[in-house]
Coordinates of C-alpha atoms in Angstrom, one line a residue:
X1 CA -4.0 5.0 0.0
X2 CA -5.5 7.2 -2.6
X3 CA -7.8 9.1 0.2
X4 CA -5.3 10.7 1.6
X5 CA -3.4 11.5 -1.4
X6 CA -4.4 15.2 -1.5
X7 CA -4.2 15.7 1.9
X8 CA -0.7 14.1 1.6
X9 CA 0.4 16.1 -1.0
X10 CA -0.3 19.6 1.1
X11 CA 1.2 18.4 4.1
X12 CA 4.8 17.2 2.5
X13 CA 4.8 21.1 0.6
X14 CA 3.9 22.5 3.9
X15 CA 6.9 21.3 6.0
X16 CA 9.2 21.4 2.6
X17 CA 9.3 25.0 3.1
X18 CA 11.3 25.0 6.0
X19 CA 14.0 23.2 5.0
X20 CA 17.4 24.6 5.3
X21 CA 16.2 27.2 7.3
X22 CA 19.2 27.4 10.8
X23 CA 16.5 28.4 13.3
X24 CA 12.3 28.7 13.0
X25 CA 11.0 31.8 13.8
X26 CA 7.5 32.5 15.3
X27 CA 6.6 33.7 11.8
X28 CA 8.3 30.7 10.2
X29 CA 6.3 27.7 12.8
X30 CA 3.0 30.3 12.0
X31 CA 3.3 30.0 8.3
X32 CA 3.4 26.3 8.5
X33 CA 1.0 26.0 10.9
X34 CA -1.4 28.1 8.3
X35 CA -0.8 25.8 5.6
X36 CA -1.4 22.6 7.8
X37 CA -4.8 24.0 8.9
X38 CA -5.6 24.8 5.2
X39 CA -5.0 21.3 4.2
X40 CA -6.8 19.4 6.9
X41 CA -9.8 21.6 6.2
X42 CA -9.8 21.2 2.7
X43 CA -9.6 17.4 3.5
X44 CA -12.8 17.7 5.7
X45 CA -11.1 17.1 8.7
X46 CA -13.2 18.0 11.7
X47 CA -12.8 21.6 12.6
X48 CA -12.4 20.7 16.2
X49 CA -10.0 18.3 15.4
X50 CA -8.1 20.9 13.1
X51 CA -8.2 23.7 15.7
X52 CA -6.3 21.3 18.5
X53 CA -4.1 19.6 16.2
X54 CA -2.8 23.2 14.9
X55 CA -2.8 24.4 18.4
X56 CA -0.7 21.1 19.9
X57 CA 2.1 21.5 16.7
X58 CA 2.6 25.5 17.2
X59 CA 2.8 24.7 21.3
X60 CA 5.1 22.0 20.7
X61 CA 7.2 24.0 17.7
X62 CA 8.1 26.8 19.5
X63 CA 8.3 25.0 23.1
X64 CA 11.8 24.6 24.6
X65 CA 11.3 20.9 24.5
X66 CA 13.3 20.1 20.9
X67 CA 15.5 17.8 20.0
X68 CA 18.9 19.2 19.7
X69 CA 20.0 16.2 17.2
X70 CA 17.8 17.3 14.7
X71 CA 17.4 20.0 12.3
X72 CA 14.4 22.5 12.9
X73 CA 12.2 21.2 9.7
X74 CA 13.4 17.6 11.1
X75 CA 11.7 18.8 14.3
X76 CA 8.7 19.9 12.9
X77 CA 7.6 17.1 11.1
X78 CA 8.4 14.4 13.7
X79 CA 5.6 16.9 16.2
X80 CA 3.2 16.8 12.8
X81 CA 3.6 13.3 12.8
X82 CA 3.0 12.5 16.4
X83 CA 0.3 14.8 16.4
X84 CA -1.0 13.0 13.7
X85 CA -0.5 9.6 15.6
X86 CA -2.7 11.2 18.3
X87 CA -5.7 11.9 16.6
X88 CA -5.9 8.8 14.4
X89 CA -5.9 7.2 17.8
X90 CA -2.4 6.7 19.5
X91 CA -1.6 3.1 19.5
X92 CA -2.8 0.1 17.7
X93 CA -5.6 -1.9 19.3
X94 CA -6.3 -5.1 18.2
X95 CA -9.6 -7.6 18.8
X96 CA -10.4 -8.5 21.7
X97 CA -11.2 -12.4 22.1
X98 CA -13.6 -14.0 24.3
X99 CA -12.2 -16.0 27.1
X100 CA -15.0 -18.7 25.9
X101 CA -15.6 -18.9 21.8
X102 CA -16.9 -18.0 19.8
X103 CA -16.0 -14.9 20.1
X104 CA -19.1 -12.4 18.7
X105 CA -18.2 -9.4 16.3
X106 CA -21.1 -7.7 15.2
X107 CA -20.6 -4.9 12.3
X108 CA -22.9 -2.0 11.9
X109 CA -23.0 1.0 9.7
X110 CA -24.8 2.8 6.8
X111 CA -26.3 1.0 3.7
X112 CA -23.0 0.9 1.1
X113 CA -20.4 1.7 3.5
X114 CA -19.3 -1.9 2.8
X115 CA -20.2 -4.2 6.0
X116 CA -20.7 -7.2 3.5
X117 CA -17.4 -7.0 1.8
X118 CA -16.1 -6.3 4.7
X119 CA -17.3 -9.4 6.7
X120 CA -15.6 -11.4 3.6
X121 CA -12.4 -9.9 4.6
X122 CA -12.3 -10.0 8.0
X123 CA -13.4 -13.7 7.5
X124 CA -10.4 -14.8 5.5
X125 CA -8.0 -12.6 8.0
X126 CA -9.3 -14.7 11.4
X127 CA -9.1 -17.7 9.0
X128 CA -5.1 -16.8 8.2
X129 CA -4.8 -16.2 11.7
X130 CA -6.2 -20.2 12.7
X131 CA -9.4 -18.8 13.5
X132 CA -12.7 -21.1 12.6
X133 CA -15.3 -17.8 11.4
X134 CA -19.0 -18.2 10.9
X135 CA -20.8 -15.5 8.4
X136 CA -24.3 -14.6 9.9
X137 CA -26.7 -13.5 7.2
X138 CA -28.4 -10.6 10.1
X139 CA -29.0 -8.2 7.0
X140 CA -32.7 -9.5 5.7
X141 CA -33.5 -6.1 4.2
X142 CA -31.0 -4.9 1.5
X143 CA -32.1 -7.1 -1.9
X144 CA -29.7 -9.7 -2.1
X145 CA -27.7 -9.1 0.6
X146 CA -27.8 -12.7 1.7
X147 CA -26.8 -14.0 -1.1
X148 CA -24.3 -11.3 -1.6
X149 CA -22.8 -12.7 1.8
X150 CA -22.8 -16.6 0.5
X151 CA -20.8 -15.6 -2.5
X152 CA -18.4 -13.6 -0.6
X153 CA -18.3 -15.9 2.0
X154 CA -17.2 -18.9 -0.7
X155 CA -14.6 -16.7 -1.9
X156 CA -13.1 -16.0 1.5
X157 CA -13.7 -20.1 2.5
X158 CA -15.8 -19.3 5.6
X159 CA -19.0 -21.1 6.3
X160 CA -22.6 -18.9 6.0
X161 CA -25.2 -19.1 8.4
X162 CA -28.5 -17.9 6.4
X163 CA -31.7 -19.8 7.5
X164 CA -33.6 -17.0 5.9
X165 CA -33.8 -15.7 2.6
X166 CA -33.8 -12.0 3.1
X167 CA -35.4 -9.6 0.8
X168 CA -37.6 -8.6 3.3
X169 CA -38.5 -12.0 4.7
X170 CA -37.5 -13.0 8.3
X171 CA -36.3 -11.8 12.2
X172 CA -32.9 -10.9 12.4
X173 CA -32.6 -10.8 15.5
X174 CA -34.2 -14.4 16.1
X175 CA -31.2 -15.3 12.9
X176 CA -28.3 -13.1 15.0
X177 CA -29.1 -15.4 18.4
X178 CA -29.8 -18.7 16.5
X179 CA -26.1 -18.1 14.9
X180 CA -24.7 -18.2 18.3
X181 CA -25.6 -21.5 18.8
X182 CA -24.8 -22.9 15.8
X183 CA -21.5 -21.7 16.4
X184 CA -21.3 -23.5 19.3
X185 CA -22.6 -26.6 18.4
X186 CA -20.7 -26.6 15.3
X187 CA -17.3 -25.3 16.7
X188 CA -16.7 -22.0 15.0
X189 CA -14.4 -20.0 17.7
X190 CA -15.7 -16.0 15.6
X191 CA -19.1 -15.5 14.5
X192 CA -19.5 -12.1 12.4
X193 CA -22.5 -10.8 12.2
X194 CA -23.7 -9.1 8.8
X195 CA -26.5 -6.3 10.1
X196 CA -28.7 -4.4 8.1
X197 CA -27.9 -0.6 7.5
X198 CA -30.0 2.4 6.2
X199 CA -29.1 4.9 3.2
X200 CA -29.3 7.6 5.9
X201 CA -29.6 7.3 10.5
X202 CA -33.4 6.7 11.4
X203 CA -35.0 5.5 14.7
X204 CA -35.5 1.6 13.0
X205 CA -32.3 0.9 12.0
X206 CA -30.7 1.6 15.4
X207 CA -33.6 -0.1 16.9
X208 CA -32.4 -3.2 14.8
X209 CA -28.9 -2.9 15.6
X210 CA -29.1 -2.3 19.3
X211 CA -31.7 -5.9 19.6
X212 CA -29.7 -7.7 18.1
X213 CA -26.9 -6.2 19.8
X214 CA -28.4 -6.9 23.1
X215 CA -29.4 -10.3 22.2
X216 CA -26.0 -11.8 21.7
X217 CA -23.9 -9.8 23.7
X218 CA -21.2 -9.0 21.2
X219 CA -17.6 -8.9 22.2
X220 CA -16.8 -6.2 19.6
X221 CA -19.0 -3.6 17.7
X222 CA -17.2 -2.4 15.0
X223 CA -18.3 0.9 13.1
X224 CA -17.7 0.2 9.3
X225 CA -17.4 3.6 7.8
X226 CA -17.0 5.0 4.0
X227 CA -13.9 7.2 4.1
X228 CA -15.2 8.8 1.1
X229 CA -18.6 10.5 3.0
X230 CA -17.0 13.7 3.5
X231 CA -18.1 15.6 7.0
X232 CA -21.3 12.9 7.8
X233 CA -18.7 10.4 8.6
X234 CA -18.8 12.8 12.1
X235 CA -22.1 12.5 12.6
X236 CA -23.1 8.9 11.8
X237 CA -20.4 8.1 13.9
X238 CA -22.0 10.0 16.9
X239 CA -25.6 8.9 15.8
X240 CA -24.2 5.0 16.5
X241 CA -22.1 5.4 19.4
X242 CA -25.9 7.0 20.9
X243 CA -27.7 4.9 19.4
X244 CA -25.7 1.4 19.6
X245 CA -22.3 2.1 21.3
X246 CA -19.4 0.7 19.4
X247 CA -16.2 -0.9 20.8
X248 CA -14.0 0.0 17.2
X249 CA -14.1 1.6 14.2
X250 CA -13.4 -0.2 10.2
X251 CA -12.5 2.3 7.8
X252 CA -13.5 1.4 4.2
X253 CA -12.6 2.4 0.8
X254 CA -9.1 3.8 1.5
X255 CA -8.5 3.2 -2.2
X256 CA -10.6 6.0 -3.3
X257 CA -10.0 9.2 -5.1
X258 CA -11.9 11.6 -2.0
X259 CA -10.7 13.9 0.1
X260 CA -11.4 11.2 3.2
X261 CA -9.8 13.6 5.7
X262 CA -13.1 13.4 7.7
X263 CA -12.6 9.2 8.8
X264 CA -9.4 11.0 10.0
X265 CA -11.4 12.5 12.4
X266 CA -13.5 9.4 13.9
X267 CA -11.7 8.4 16.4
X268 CA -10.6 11.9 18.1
X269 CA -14.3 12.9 18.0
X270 CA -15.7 9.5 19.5
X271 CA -12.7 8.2 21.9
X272 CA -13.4 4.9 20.1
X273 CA -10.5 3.6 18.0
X274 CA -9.8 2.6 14.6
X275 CA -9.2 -1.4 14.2
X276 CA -8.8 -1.9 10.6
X277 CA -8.6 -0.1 7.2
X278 CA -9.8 -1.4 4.0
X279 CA -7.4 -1.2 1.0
X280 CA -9.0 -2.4 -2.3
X281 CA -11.8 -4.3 -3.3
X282 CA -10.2 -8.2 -3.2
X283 CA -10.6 -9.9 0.0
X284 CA -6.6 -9.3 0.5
X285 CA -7.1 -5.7 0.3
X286 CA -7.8 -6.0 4.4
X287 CA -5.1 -4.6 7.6
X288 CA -5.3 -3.9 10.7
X289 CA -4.8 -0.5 11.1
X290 CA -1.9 1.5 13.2
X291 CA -1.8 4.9 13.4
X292 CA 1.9 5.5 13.7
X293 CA 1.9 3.2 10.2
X294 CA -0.8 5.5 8.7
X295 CA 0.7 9.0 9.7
X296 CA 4.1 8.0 8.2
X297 CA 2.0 7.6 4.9
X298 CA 0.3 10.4 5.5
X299 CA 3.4 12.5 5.7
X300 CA 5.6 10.4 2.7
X301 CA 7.7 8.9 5.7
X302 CA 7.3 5.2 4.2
X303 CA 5.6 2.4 5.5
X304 CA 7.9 -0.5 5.9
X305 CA 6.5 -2.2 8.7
X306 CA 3.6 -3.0 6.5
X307 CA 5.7 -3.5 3.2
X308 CA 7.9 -6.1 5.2
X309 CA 5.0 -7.8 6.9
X310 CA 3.0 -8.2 3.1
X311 CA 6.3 -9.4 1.5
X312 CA 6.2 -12.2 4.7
X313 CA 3.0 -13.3 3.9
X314 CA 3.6 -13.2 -0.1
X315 CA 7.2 -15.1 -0.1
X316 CA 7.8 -18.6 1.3
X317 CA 11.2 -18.3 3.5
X318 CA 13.1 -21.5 1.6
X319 CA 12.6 -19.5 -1.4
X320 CA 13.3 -16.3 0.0
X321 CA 16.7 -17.7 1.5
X322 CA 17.8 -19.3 -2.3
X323 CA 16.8 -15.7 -4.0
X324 CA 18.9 -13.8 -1.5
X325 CA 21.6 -16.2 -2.4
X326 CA 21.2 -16.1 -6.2
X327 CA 21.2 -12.4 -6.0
X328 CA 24.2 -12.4 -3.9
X329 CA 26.3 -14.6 -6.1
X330 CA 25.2 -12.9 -9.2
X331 CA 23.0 -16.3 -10.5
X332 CA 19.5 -14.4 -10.6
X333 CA 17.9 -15.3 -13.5
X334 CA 15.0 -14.6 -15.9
X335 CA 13.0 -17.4 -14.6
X336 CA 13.7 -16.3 -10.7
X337 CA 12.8 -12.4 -12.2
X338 CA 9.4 -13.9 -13.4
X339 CA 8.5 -15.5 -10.2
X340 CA 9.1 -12.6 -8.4
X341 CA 7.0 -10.3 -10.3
X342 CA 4.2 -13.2 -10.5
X343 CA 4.3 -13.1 -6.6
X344 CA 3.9 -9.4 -6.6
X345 CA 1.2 -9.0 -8.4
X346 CA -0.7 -11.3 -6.7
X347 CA 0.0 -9.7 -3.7
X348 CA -1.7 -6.6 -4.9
X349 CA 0.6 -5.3 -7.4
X350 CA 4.2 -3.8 -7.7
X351 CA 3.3 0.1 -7.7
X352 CA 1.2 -0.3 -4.3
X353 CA 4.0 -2.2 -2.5
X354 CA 6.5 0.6 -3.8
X355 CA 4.0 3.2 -2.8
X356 CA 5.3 2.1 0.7
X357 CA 8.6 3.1 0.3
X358 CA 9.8 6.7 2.4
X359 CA 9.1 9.3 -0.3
X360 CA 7.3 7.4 -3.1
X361 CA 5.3 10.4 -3.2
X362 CA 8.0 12.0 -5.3
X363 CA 7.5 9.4 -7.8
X364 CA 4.2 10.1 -7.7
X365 CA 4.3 11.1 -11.7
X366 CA 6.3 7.5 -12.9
X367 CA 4.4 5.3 -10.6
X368 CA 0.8 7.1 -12.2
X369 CA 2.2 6.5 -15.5
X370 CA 3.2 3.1 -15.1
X371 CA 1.0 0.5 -16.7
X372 CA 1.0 -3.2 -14.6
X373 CA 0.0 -4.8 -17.7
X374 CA 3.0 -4.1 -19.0
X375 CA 3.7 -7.1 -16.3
X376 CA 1.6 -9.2 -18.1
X377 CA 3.8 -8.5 -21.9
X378 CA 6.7 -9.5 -20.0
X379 CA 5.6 -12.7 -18.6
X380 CA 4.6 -13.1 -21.9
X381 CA 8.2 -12.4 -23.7
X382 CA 9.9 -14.4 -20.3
X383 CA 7.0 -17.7 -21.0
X384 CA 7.7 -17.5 -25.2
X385 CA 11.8 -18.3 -24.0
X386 CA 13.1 -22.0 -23.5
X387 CA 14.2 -22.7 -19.9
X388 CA 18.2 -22.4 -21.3
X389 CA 17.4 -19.0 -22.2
X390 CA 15.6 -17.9 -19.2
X391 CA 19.0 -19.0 -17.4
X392 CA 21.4 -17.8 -20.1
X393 CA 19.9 -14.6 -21.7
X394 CA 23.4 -14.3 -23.2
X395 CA 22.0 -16.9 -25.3
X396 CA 19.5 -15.0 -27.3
X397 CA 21.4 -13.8 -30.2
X398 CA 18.8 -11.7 -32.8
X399 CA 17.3 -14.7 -34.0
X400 CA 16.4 -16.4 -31.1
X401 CA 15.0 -12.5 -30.1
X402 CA 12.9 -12.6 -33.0
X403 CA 11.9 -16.0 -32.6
X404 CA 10.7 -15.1 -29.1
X405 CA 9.3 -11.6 -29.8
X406 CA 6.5 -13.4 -32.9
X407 CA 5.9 -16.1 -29.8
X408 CA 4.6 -13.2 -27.2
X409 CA 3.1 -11.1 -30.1
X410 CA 5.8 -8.4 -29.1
X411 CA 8.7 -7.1 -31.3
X412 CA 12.3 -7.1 -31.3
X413 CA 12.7 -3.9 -29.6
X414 CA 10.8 -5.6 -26.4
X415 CA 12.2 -8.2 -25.7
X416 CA 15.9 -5.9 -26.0
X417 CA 14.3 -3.7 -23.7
X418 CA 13.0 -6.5 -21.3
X419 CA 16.6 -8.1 -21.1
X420 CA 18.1 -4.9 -20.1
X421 CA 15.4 -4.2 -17.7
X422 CA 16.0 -7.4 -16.3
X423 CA 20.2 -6.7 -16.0
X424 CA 19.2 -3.1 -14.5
X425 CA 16.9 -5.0 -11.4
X426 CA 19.8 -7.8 -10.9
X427 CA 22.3 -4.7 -10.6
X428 CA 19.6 -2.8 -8.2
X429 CA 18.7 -6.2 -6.1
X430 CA 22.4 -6.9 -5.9
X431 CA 23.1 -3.3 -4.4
X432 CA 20.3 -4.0 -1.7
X433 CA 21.9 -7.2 -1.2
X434 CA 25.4 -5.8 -0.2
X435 CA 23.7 -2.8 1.8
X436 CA 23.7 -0.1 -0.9
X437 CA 20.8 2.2 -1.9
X438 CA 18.7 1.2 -4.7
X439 CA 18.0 3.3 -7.7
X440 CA 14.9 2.4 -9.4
X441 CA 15.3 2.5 -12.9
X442 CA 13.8 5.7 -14.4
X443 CA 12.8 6.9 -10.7
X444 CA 16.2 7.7 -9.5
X445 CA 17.2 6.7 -5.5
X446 CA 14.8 5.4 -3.3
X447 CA 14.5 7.6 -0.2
X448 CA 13.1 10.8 1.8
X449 CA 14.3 14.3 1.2
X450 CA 13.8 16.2 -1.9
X451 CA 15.0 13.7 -4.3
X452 CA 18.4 15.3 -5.3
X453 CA 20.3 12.9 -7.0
X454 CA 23.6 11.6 -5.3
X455 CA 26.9 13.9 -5.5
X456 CA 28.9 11.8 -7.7
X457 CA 32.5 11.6 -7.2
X458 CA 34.8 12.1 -10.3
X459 CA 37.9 9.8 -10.5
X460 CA 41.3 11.5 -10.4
X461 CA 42.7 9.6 -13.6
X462 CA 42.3 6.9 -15.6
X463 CA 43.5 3.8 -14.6
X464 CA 43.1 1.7 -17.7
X465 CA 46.2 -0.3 -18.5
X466 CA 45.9 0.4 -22.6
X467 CA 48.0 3.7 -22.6
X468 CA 46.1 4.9 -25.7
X469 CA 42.5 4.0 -23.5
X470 CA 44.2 6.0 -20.7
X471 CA 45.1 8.8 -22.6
X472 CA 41.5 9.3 -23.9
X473 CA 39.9 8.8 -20.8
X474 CA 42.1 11.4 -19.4
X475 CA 41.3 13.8 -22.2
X476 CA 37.3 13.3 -21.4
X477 CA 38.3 13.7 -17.9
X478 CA 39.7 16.9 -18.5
X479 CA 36.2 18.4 -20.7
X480 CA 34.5 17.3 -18.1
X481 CA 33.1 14.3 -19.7
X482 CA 31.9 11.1 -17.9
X483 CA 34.1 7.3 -18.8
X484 CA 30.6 5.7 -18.1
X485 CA 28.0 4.8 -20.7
X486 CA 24.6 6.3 -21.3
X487 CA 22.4 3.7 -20.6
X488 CA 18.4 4.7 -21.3
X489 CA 15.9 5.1 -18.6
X490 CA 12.5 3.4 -18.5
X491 CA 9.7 3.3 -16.3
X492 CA 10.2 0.1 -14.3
X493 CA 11.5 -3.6 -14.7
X494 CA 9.0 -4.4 -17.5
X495 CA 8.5 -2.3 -20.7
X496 CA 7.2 0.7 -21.6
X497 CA 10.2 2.9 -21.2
X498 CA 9.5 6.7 -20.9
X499 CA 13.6 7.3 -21.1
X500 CA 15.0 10.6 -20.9
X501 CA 16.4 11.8 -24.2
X502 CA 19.8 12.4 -22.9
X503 CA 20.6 9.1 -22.2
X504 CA 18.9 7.5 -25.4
X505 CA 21.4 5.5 -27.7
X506 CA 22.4 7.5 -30.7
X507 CA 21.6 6.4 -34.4
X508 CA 25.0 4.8 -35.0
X509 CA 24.6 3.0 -32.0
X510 CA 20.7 1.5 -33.2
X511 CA 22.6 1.0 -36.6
X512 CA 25.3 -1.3 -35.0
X513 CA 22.2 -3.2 -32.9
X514 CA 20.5 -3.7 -35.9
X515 CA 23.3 -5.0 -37.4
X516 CA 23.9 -7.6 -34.2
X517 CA 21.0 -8.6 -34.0
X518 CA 20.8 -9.2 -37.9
X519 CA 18.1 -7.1 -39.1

């Protein structure tokens, strides 16, 4: 969710200020309130929208109405964030089917806000769904847009209607109501309907839409928008609704680097609401949208609805049931840690599915700085170990290391790194297991608020049973010193370990591993 990032960013500072404040002022809810209307205008939100969004969290902040259980900056940002919920359209709403298939979707939009793609993706989500979709090749201006459409209709498995060839050649309107019927006769419960669109509004492309859309009677119109247009996203949107009428909107291109606050603003300004939200650019990279889900992003509260729903659809339950058990029992292994990460990556990688998490955003710097093809060198260094090793890394003794390290094309020092990666997510996994919090390694403890490390408690005395052990520990007690060992930091489970210098091993200590590990 890279559009948003900015205006993230500005709205988490903004409310950080009031923390640890006993009671808000009227200057203290007016200073906020200043800095929220800064960032939504700086993310091309629409200035109405700004002006009754600022107007609803001031009302509502000093109002009599708050929760006495919670704190005031708790109080604050739970009005942001159902203000936020408001204008990004209250609650979910899903497609509606037709009573009698198919059921008739027709997208419209601007040339490049992504209608084709998006037809892919919404293909192969009706198709996960049990849903039969036919493609409908309407768009027979753009060059190559019909055979843009075939391709990305193989990849997402869907049948293509295209009796024309496009570039210029053919009726889409006569193509648009000929589909309907195929899909009948052919059995296809969704037909999607790929329209033309127009590098900028004019009187023939909304001529186009609204034939075709009054030829087939579509049961949804959905408005595919670029979240990355800035403040025309307003007024295409109100040029369609006039022009065509749409039932939903599709934002696109959420994985941008924009400011995108202006899609923000589409559904407040037209009444019509937002239905899904492109990711990425695979055909996975496709949800529907909820705006309670999005404002929690928005405001670095998490999304694990989401997270918990794509790590359903990644993991099959048999196998989820036997990790939870392995991790449980301490029998995780190597081979079960490169399965795992396999499945997460394909799923659309391991820093996006932590960038759900309640304040990821604080690990903003570490997750930026990690490098997924660091995934790749450790499924390389796992693969380049026999199947005893990969269940017994107590096995690899330094020359079964090096013997593994010249098989990945990796040295030594990675695959040392890699084992102790591996015995720092076992530790972490088995935490979550028993109910614990995680700490990620090199990010610290997963959660939201501020990110100060955990008050640790010091033990009274030692209670070793070797009375010179004792007497030691009791003396590093005493200076203050910690019994635990250093152990070094890194950037994730893989490699590529950014470790703070405190807790790297001294030189004796890589003396005494070289040594081990016969080198």
């Amino acid at each position: 969710m890279a559009t948003f990032g900015s205006l993230s960013d500005r709205l988490t500072a903004a409310l950080a200020n009031l923390r640890g404040k006993g009671v808000l002022t009227a200057s203290d809810v007016d200073g906020t309130v200043r800095e929220i209307r800064r960032a939504l205008l700086d993310a091309d939100v629409n200035l109405d929208v700004v002006k009754q969004f600022t107007a609803n969290v001031r009302e509502r902040a000093l109002g009599a109405d708050l929760s006495k259980a919670l704190n005031p900056a708790q109080q604050v940002v739970q009005i942001v964030n159902e203000e936020l919920v408001g204008i990004l359209g209250g609650q979910q709403r899903r497609l509606e089917f037709a009573k009698t298939p198919p059921t008739i979707i027709m997208l419209a939009g601007l040339q490049g806000a992504g209608k084709t793609t998006l037809a892919g993706k919404l293909a192969k989500w009706l198709d996960n769904d049990g849903h039969t979709p036919l493609l409908v090749a309407a768009d027979l201006q753009r060059p190559n847009a019909v055979q843009q459409l075939q391709v990305v209709g193989e990849q997402a498995g869907a049948t293509v209607y295209a009796p024309q060839p496009g570039n210029g050649v053919g009726d889409p309107v006569r193509v648009a109501k000929d589909a309907v019927k195929y899909a009948r006769d052919k059995q296809h419960d969704v037909v999607i309907i790929d329209t033309a669109g127009r590098t900028g509004v004019d009187a023939e492309l909304m001529k186009q839409a609204a034939d075709i859309r009054r030829a087939t009677n579509p049961d949804e119109v959905l408005f595919v928008i670029d979240a990355m247009i800035g403040q025309d996203a307003v007024a295409t949107a109100k040029a369609f609704q006039e022009g065509v009428d749409f039932t939903g909107v599709v934002l696109t291109k959420l994985d941008g680097d924009a400011r995108g606050g202006a899609a923000l603003s589409v559904a407040s300004v037209t009444g019509r609401p937002i239905v899904f939200a492109s990711t990425g650019e695979k055909l996975e990279d496709f949800e529907p949208f909820h705006p309670d889900r999005m404002a929690s992003r928005i405001l670095d509260l998490g999304d694990i609805l989401t997270l918990i729903e794509q790590a359903q659809q990644s993991f099959d339950e048999q196998e989820a049931l036997e990790l939870a058990e392995k991790i449980a029992t301490s029998t995780f292994t190597l081979e079960d840690f490169l399965k795992q990460m396999q499945q997460l990556r394909n799923r659309g990688g391991l820093m996006k599915m932590i960038g759900m998490l309640p304040g990821a955003r604080q690990m903003r710097e570490q997750l930026d700085q990690f490098d997924e093809r660091e995934i790749v060198r450790t499924e390389a260094i796992i693969q380049s170990m026999t199947p005893a090793e990969r269940q017994n890394p107590k096995l690899l003794n330094g020359s079964r290391r090096l013997r593994i390290a010249r098989g990945s094309g990796m040295t030594v020092t990675d695959v040392n790194q890699l084992v102790q990666r591996f015995d720092q997510a076992a530790k972490m996994m088995k935490t979550v297991a028993r109910g614990g919090v995680p700490q990620i390694p090199g990010m610290g403890p997963v959660g939201y608020g501020g990110g100060r490390k955990p008050v640790q408690q010091r033990k009274k005395g030692s209670k070793s049973g070797n009375p010179a052990k004792r007497a030691a520990e009791n003396q590093a007690l005493a200076e203050g010193r910690s019994l635990k060992p250093q152990t070094s930091g890194g950037a994730g489970f893989g490699l590529g370990g950014g470790a703070n210098a405190a807790t790297q091993p001294s030189p004796e200590d890589l003396e005494k591993l070289q040594k081990l590990l016969g080198r």
